[in-house]
Each structure stands twice: as C-alpha cells, then as structure tokens.
Coordinates of C-alpha atoms and ligand atoms in Angstrom, one line a residue:
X1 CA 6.9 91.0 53.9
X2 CA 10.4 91.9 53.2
X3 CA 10.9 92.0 49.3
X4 CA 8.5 91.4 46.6
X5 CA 9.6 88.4 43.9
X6 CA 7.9 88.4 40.5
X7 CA 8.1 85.1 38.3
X8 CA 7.0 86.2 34.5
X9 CA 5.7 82.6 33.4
X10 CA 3.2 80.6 35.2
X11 CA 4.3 77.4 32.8
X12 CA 5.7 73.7 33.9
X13 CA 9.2 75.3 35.5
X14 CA 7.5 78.9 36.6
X15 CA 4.4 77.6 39.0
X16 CA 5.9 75.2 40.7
X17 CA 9.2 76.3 41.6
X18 CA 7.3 79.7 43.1
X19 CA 4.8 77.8 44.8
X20 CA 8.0 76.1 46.4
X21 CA 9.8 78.8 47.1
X22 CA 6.7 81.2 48.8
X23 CA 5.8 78.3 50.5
X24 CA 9.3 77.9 52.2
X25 CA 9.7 82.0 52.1
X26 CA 6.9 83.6 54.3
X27 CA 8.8 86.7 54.7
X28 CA 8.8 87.2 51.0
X29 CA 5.9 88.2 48.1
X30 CA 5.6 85.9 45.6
X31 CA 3.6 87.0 42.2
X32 CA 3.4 84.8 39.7
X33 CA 1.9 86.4 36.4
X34 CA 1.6 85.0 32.5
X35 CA -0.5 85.9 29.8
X36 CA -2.3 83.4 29.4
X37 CA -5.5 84.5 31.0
X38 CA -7.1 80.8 31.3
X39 CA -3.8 79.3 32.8
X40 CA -3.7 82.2 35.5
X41 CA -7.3 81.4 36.4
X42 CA -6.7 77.9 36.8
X43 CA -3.9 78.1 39.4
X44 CA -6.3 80.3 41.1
X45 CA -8.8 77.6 41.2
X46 CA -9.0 73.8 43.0
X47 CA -8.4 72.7 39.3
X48 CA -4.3 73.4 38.9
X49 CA -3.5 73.7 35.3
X50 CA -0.4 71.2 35.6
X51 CA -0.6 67.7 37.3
X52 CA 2.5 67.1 40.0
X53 CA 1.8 65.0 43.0
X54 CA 1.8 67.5 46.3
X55 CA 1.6 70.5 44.3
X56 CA -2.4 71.0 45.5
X57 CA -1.0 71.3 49.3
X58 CA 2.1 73.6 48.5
X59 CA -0.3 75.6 46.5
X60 CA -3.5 76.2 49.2
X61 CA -1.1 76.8 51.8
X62 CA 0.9 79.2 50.2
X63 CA -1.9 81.1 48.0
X64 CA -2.8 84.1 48.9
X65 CA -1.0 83.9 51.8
X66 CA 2.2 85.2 50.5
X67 CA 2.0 83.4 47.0
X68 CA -0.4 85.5 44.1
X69 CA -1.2 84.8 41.0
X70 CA -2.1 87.6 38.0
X71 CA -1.9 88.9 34.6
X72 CA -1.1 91.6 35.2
X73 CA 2.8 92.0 34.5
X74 CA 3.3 95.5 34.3
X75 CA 1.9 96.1 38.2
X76 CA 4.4 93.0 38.8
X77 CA 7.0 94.2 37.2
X78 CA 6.6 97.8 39.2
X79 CA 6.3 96.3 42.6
X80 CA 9.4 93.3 42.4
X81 CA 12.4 93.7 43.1
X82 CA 13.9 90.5 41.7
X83 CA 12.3 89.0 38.5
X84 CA 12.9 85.5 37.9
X85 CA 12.1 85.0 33.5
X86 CA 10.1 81.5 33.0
X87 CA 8.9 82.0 30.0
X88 CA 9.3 79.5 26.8
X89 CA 12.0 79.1 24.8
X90 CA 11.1 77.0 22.2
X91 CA 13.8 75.8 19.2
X92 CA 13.2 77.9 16.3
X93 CA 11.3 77.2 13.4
X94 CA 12.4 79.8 11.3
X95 CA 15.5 81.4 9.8
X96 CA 19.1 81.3 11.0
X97 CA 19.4 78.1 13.1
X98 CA 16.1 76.6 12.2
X99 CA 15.7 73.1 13.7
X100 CA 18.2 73.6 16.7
X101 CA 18.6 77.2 17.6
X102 CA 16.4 78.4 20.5
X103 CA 13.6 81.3 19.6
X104 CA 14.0 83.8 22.2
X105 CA 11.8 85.9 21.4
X106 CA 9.7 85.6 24.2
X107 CA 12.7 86.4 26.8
X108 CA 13.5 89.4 24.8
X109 CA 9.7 90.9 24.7
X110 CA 10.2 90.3 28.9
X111 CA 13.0 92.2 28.7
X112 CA 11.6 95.3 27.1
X113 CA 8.9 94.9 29.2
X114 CA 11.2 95.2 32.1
X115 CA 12.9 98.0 31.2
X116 CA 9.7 99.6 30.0
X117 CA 7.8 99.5 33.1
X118 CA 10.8 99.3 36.0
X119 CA 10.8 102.6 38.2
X120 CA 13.9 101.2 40.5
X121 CA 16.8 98.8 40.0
X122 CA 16.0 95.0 39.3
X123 CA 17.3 91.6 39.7
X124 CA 16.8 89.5 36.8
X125 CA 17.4 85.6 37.3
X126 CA 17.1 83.2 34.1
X127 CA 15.2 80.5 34.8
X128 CA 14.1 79.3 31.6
X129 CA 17.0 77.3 29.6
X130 CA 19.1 79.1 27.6
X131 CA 21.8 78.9 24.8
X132 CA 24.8 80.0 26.9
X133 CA 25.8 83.8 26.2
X134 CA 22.0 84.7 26.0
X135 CA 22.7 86.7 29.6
X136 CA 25.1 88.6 28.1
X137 CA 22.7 89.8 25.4
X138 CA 20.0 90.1 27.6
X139 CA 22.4 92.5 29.6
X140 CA 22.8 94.1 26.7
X141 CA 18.9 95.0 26.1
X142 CA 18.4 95.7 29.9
X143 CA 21.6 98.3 30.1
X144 CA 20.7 99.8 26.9
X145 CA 17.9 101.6 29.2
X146 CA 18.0 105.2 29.0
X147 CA 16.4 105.5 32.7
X148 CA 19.8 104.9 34.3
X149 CA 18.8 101.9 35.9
X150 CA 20.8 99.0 37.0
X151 CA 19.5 95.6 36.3
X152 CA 21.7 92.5 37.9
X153 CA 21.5 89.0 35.3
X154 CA 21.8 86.1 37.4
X155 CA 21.8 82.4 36.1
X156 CA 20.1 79.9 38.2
X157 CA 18.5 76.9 35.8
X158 CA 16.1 74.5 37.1
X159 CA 16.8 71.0 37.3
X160 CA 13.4 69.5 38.8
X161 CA 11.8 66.8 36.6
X162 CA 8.4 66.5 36.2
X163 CA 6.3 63.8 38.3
X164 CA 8.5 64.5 41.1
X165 CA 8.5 68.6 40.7
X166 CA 7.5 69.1 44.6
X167 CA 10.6 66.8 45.7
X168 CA 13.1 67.9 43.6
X169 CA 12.2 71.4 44.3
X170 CA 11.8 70.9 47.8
X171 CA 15.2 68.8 48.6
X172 CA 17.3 69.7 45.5
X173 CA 20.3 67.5 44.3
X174 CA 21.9 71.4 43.9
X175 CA 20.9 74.9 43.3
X176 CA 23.1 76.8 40.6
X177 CA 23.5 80.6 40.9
X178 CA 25.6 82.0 38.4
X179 CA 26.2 85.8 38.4
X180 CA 28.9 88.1 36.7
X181 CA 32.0 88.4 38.7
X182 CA 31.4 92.2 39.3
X183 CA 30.6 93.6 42.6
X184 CA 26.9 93.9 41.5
X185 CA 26.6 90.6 40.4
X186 CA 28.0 88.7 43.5
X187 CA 25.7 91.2 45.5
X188 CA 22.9 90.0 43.4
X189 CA 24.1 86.7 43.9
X190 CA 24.1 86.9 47.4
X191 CA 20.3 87.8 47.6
X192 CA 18.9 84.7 45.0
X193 CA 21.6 82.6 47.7
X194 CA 19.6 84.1 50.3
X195 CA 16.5 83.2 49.5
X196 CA 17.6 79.7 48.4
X197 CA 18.7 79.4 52.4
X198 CA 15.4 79.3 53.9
X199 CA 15.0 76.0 53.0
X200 CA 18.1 74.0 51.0
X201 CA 21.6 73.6 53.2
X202 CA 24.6 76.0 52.0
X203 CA 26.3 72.9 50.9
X204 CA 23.6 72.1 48.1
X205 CA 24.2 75.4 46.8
X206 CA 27.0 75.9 44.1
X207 CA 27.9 79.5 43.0
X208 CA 29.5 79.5 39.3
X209 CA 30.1 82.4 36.7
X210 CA 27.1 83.3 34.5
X211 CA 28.4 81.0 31.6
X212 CA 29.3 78.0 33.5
X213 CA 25.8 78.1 35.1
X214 CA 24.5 78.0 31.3
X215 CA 26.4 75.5 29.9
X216 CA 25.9 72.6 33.0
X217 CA 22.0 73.0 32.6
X218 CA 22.6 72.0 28.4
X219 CA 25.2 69.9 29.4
X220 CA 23.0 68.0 32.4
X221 CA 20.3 67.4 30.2
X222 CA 22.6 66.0 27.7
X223 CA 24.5 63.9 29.6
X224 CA 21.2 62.7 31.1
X225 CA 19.7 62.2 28.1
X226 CA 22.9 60.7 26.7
X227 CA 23.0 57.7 29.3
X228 CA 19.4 56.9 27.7
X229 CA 20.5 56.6 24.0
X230 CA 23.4 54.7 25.2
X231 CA 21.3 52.6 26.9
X232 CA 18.5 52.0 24.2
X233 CA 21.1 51.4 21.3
X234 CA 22.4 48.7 23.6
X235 CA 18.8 47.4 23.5
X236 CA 18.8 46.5 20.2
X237 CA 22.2 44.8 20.5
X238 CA 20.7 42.5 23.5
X239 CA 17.3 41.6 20.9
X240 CA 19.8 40.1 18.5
X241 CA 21.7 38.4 21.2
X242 CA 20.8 36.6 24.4
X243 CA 21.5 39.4 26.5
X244 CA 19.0 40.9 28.6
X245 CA 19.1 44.7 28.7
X246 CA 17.9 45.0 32.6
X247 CA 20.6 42.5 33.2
X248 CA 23.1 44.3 31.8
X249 CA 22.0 47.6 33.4
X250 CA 22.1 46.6 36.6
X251 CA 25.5 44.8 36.1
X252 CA 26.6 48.4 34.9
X253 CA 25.2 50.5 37.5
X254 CA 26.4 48.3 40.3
X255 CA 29.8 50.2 39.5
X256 CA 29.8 53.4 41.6
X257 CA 31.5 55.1 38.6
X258 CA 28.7 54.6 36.6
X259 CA 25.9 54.5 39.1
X260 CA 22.5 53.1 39.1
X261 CA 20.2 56.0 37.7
X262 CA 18.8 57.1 34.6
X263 CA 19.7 53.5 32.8
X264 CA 15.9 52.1 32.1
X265 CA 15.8 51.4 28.3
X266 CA 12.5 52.6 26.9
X267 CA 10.8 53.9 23.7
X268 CA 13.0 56.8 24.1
X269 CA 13.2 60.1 25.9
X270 CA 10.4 62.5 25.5
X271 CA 9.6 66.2 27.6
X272 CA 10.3 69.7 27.2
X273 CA 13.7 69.7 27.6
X274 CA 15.9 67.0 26.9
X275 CA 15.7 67.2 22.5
X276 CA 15.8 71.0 22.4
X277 CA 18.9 71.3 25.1
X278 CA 20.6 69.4 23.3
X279 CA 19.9 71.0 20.0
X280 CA 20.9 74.1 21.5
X281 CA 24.4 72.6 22.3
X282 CA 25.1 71.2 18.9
X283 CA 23.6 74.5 17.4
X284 CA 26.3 76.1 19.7
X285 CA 29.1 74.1 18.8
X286 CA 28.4 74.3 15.3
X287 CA 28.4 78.3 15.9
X288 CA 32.1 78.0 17.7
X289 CA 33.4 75.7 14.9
X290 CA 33.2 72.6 16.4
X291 CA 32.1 70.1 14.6
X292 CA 32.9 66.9 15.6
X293 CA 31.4 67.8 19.1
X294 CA 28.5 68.8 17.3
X295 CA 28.2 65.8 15.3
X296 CA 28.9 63.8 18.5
X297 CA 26.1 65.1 21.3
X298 CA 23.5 65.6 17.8
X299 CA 23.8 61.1 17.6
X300 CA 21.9 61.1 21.0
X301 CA 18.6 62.7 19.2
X302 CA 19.4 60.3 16.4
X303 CA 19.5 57.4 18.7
X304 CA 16.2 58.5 20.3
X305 CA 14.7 58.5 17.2
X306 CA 15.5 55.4 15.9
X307 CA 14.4 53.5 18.9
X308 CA 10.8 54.8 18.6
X309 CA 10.8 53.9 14.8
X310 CA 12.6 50.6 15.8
X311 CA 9.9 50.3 18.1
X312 CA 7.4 50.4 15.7
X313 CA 8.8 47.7 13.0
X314 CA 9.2 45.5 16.2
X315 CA 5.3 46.0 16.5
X316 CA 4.3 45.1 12.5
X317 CA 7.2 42.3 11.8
X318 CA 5.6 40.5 14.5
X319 CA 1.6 41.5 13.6
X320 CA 1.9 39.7 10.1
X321 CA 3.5 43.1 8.8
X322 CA -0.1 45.0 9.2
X323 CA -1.8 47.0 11.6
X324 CA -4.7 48.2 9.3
X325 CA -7.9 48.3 10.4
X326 CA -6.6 46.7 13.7
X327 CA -7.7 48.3 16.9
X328 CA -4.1 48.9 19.0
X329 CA -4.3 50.0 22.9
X330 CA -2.7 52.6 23.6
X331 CA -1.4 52.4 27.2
X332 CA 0.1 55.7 28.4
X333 CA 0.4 58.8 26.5
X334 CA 2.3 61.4 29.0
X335 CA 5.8 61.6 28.2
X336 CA 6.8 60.2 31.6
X337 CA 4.9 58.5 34.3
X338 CA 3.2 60.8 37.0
X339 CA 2.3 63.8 34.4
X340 CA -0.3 65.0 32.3
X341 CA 2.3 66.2 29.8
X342 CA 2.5 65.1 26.1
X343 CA 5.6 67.5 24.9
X344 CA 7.9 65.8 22.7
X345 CA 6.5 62.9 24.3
X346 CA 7.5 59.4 22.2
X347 CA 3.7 58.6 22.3
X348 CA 3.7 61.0 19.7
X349 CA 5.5 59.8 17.3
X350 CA 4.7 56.0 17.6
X351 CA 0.8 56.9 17.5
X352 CA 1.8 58.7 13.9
X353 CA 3.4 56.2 12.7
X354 CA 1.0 53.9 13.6
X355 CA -1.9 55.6 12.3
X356 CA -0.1 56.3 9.1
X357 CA -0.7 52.2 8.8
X358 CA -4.3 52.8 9.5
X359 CA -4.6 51.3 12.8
X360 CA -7.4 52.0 14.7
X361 CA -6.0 53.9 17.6
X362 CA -7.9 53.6 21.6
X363 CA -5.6 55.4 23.8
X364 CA -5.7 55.4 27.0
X365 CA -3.6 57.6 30.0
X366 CA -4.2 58.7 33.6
X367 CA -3.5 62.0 33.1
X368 CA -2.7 63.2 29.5
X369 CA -5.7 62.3 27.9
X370 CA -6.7 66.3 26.9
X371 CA -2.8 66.8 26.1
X372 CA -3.4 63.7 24.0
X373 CA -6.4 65.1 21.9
X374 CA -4.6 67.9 21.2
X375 CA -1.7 66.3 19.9
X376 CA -3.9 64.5 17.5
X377 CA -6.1 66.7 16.4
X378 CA -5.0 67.2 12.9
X379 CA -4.6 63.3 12.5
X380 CA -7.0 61.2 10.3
X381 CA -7.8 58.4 11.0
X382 CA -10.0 56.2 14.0
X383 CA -9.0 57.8 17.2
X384 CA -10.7 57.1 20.7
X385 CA -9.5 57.8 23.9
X386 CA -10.5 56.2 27.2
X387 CA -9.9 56.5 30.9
X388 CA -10.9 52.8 31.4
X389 CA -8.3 50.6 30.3
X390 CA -10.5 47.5 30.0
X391 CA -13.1 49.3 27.6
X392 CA -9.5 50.7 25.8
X393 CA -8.0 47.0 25.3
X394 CA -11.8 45.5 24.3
X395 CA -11.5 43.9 20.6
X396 CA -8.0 45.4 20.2
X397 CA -5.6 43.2 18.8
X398 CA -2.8 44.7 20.8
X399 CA -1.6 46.6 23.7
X400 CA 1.4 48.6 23.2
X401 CA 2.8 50.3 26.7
X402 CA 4.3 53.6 26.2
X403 CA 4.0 55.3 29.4
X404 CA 5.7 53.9 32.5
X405 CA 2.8 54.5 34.6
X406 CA 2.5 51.9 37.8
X407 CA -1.1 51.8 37.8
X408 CA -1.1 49.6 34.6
X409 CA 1.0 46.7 36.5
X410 CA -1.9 46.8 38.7
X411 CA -4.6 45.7 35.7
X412 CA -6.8 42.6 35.5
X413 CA -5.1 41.4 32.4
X414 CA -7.0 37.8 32.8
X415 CA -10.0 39.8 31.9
X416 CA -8.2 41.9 29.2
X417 CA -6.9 38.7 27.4
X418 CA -10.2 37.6 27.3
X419 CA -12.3 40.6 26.3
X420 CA -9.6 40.9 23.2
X421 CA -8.9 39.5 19.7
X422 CA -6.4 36.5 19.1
X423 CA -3.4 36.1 18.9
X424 CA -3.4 39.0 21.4
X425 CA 0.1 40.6 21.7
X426 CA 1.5 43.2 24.4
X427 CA 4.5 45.2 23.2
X428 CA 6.1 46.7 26.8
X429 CA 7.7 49.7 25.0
X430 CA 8.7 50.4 29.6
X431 CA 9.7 46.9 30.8
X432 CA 7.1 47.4 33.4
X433 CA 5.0 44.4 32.8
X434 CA 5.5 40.9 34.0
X435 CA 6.3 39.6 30.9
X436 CA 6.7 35.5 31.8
X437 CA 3.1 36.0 33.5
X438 CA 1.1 37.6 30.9
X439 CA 2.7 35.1 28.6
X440 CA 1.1 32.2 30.7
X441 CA -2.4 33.5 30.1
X442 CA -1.5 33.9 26.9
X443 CA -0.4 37.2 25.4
X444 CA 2.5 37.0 22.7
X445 CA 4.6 39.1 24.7
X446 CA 7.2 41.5 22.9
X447 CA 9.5 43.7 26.1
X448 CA 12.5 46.4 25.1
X449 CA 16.0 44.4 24.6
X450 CA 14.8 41.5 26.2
X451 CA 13.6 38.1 24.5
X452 CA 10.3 37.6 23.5
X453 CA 7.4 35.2 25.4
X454 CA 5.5 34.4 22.0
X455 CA 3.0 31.3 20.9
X456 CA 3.6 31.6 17.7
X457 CA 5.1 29.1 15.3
X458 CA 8.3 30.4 13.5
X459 CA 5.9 30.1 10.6
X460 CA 3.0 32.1 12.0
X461 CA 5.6 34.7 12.2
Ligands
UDX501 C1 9.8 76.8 29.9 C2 10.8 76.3 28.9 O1 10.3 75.3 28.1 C3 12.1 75.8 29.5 O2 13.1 75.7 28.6 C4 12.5 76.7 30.6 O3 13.6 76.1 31.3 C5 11.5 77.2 31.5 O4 10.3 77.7 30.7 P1 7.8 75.4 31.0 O5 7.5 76.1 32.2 O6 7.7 74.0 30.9 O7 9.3 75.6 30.6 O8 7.1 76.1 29.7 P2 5.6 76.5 29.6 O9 4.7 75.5 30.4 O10 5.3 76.7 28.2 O11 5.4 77.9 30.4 C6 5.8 79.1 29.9 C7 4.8 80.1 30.2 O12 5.2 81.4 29.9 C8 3.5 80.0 29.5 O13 2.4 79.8 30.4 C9 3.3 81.3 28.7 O14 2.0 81.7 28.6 C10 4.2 82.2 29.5 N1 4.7 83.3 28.7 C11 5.3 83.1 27.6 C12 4.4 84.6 29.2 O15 3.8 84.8 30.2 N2 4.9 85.7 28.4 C13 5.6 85.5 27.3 O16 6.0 86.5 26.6 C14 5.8 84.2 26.8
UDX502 C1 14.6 66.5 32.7 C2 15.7 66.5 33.7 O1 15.7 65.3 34.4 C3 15.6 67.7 34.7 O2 16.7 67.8 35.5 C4 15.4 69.0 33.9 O3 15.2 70.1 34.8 C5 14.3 68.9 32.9 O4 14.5 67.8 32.1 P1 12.0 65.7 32.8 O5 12.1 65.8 31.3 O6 10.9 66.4 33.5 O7 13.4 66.3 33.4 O8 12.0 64.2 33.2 P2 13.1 63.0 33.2 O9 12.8 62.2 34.4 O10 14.4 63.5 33.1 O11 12.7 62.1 32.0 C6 12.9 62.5 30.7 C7 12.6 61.4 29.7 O12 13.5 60.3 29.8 C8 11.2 60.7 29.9 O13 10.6 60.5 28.7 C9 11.6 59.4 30.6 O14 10.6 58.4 30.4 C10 12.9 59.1 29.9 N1 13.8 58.2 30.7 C11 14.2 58.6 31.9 C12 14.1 56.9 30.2 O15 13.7 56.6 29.1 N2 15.0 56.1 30.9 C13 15.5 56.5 32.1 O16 16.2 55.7 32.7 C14 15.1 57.8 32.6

C-alpha cells in the first residue's frame, strides 16, 4: 500500500467517512483509532457502534483488508502520513464563550499528541467542525515543535448527514479542501485531492483557502438549518389561518430559486451539528463586532425552540390542559429518521417537558431506544420504552410522532385506536401520517401547520 492514513476519532463523522474512503482506496492504509476502548471494539465486531444503512457492507469489505481499527494512537500517529482529526468539539460549557463557543480542547490534546509522537513530516486535515481561524492556531501548536518538523493544515469539513452517511459519502454533493496558499499547503492540498479522486469526479471537488473552507461548513449548516426555522415559524402562521404549510412549501419550492429541499416543517431540527454551528457563528460574529449578524443567525435556534415548546401547548390546550397521569406514546426518539442517534434531538426536549406535567411516558423508536435511556436517565417520573409500537400505544391516551421514521406509516392503527383510551388523539409532530384516514377511525388528529381532524365539540375543547 502506498501511504498510510490515520483518522484520530472513530465517532459519527470519523467511522464512516474512513470506511468510505478505504473502501474506495485499496492502495491506501486506513487506521482508524479513538479512545474509547468499547467503541473501537465494536467496529471491530458484526455489532457497529453507529446505525447507517450500508455501512455493515462498506465496513466487512474493507476491514482488515486495508481498513484497521485501534486504540492505539501513538503507533498511528508514527506510521501515517496524513492525519485526518475527528474528534468532538462540543460548545463550551465553561468560561469565556460559554453557551456558544466551541471547547477545543480535545483537538488541541490531538495536536500535542501529534507533535509528541511524529518522527517525519505530517499532513493534518480538519475534519471535525470548527470555529473558523482554529487552523491557524492549530498551526500555531503544531510549528511550535522543537523537532523541526513540518506539519501541513488542510481544511476539508464533512457534509454527509446521518441516515444517508454511505450515500452522501459515496456520491458527494462536493468535497471542500481548503489549504494555505503556500507552496506546502497546495502540495498538501494536492495529496487529500488525490485521494478524494479515486472515487468522486474532479468537478465535485472545490479547492478554497483554509478560512473559506471554515466558514461554508458554519455557514451550510446555518443556512440549512435556517430554511427549517423559516419554514416552522411559517407553521404557526398557517394554524391561525387556512393555509396549509405543505401546500405552501411545495408552492415555494416549485421556484428553482428556492428549490424543493430541506422545507418539511417539523418539531424542529435536532443532531450534532446544526445548534452548535450556528452558535459557533454568532459566538464569532459577536467576537468580530458584529452584532446585528449575530443577533440575526442566533433567531434561527430561537425559532427551533419555540416550535418544540409550541409543540407541546398544542398537545395540553387540546388534552383538557393536562397530561398527568396520562400514558403519551412516544413515536420516534432519534433525532432524524434512519439513526439511532438522540444528540440534540427535539425528542428531548418535548419528553421533558412532558414529563415535567407528569405524563406517563412509553416511548417507542427503531433504533434509538438505548440513546433514549440514556437521555433520560436522570428524569423522574414513569418511563417505559418499547420496540413494539402496539404494546407502546396500549391504554395511552395519545400518540405524539416525533421522529419521521416510515415504518410507523406502515402501523395497524385500526388496532391501535382500539387497544387505546378515548378520546384518542395523534399529534404528527412530522406530517407523516395520513391524517384524514386516522381521523375516520377516529383519532382527534392534531398535524404541524395544517388544520386539525378533531371530534370534539368546541365545548369539549
Ligand atoms: C464530531 C463533532 O461533533 C463534529 O463537530 C465534527 O464535525 C466531527 O466530530 P462525531 O463524529 O459525530 O462528530 O462525534 P463523536 O461521535 O462524538 O465522535 C468523536 C470521537 O472522538 C469519539 O468516539 C471520542 O471517543 C473520540 N475522541 C475524542 C478521541 O479519540 N480522542 C479525543 O481526544 C477526543
Ligand atoms: C446536517 C447536514 O445536513 C450535513 O450536511 C452536515 O454534515 C451535518 O449536519 P444531519 O444533522 O445528520 O446533517 O441531518 P439533516 O438531514 O441535516 O437533519 C437535521 C435535522 O433537521 C433533523 O432533525 C431533521 O429532522 C431536521 N429537518 C431536516 C427538518 O426538520 N426539516 C427538513 O426539511 C429537513
């Protein structure tokens, strides 16, 4: 094999963007290694510790072939030539920036390590999301090694999205390489473009400068993020009107302009990335004096907030202003469809709030159930989670949908109706349900900025 690639991280972004890339790379060693002992073992067994659809296939074929998984990072860091960092970088809870900035601690241990351990000159690609400028300090650190060693920084953020990590990875939208405009850096640059080659067209791939290639990952997620505020306040407008939000998405995103994607109103946007991105870029434009940008790109958090809280009133207005002692289903937990994973996910924050009313909680997800637990651990209260939907929904009062999972369109909900108190209600916190049918076998149905399919009275309400 020609050149030896180390990935420090073995997280969400890390495994399967190396699994990818060996897997498309034969000519190249892939080692993946993290810390955490338990999560190593697991990619090393038939049990992978992250669920993606197609990931179990790009993993067999690859492992051990070319593609290695390990702990240990100081004989990875000796044998790679090019380092790709995946480590977390979660929004600080402490000191300067609290709230918004992001804790890098972690990237800067990995750095020491680097320099503490490297015997040749390194390649060092970002690949966890960063504020912009942190290459430059991580420069910094990495020159500041007395060994006279020269250590490359190249930019090149990630921009698959979980559920569909195999895809995105495997036929990106783009790839962003960002490097210093030195003749180092664009040599470096040339290598990460190289490997990027065996498998996604030149085209796809779009060099930059090492702070542009910072700032469009924030500024992606933002903007991505962005259309979904803009989007769910909208929602609330169409529930005090007789507008119809899928209506008036699709009317929008029939205009090329605006196109079609990332306009499905919801509970609100959840994951790893999207809240502490844009954190990081109001953080940021706080730092530079901007405030009115700040003030601007911080109202999309705000929004997301208030739709899950919104969301929430919707469900006790309409239950005769209590849910105590009322069994709720819980229908989907992940953050997203198509993932086990709970981070930031809006389930969260409804199940809290919910709980805090002393509703008895069932909850019930494909794939997040353990993520789920642990999320609620420190809660009180009556907590039960179930991989059968029809034993989660028995005696519950109401289903409320917070995961956009397809299986659940798929349910018997003849039998659920039955097998549950009355008036039953279903609050579609996705749109995914057929609303006007699960009204006809009677549900009191309550979707996002749509109107309601309800049996009750005016007065009953
Ligand atoms: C993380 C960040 O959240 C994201 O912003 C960034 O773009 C990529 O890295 P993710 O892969 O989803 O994304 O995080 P996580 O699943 O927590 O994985 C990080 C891994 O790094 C963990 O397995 C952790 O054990 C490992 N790690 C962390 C180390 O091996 N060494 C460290 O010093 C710190
Ligand atoms: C996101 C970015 O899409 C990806 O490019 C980046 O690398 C990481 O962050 P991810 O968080 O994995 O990916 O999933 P994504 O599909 O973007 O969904 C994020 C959240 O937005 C989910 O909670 C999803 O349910 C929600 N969403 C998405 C909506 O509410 N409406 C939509 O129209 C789209």
């Amino acid at each position: 094999m020609k050149k030896t690639i180390l990935c420090i991280g073995a997280g969400y972004v890390g495994g399967p963007t190396m699994a990818v890339m060996a897997d498309n790379c034969p000519d190249y060693k892939v080692i993946v290694v993290d810390m955490n002992e338990e999560r190593i073992n697991a990619w090393n067994s038939d049990e992978l510790p992250i669920y993606e659809p197609g990931l179990d296939e790009v993993v067999k074929r690859a492992r051990n072939r070319n593609l290695f998984f390990s702990t240990d990072i100081i004989a990875g860091i000796k044998e790679a030539s090019i380092i790709f960092v995946s480590v977390n970088t979660p929004t600080k809870t402490f000191g300067a920036g609290a709230g918004k900035a992001a804790d890098l601690q972690f990237w800067e241990k990995t750095a020491r390590d680097i320099i503490e351990h490297s015997k040749h000159d390194k390649i060092v690609v970002e690949k966890s999301t960063l504020p912009v400028r942190t290459a430059e300090a991580m420069r910094r650190i990495l020159q500041s090694n007395t060994k006279n060693l020269n250590f490359d920084i190249i930019s090149n953020p990630e921009f698959m999205a979980e559920g569909t990590a195999v895809t995105d990875l495997q036929t990106p939208d783009r790839v962003l390489i960002g490097a210093l405009e030195t003749v180092s850096g664009q040599q470096a640059m040339q290598r990460i473009k190289d490997i990027y080659l065996h498998w996604v067209p030149e085209e796809k791939i779009k060099t930059t400068n090492l702070w542009s290639s910072e700032l469009s990952k924030l500024v992606s997620n933002a903007m991505l993020a962005q259309r979904i505020s803009s989007v769910n306040s909208i929602s609330a407008l169409c529930e005090k009107t007789d507008a119809n939000i899928l209506e008036v998405s699709a009317a929008m995103g029939m205009d090329s302009r605006i196109g079609a994607k990332f306009l499905r109103a919801g509970i609100g946007f959840g994951g790893s990335c999207f809240k502490k991105d844009i954190l990081n870029l109001v953080y940021l434009c706080e730092f530079y004096g901007l405030p009115e940008v700040a003030a601007y790109w911080e109202q999309v958090v705000k929004i997301n907030e208030y739709q899950a809280t919104r969301f929430v009133s919707k469900i006790l207005n309409n239950m005769f202003n209590s849910v105590a002692s009322k069994k709720i289903a819980i229908f989907g937990f992940a953050f997203k469809a198509d993932t086990g994973d709970t981070r930031e996910s809006p389930a969260i924050t409804v199940s809290k709030m919910l709980l805090e009313e002393r509703a008895t909680l069932a909850i019930h997800d494909p794939e997040a159930l353990k993520n789920a637990k642990l999320d609620l651990a420190d809660e009180t209260g009556d907590i039960s989670y179930h991989c059968d939907p029809y034993k989660t929904a028995e005696g519950a009062h109401a289903i409320v949908v917070l995961t956009d999972w397809k299986q659940f369109q798929g349910y018997d909900y003849e039998r659920i109706f039955k097998s549950m108190e009355k008036p039953a209600f279903i609050f579609d916190g996705r749109n995914i349900l057929d609303h006007k049918k699960l009204f006809k076998l009677g549900f009191n149905v309550f979707p996002l900025g749509q109107r309601e399919y309800s049996h009750l009275t005016e007065i009953e309400k």
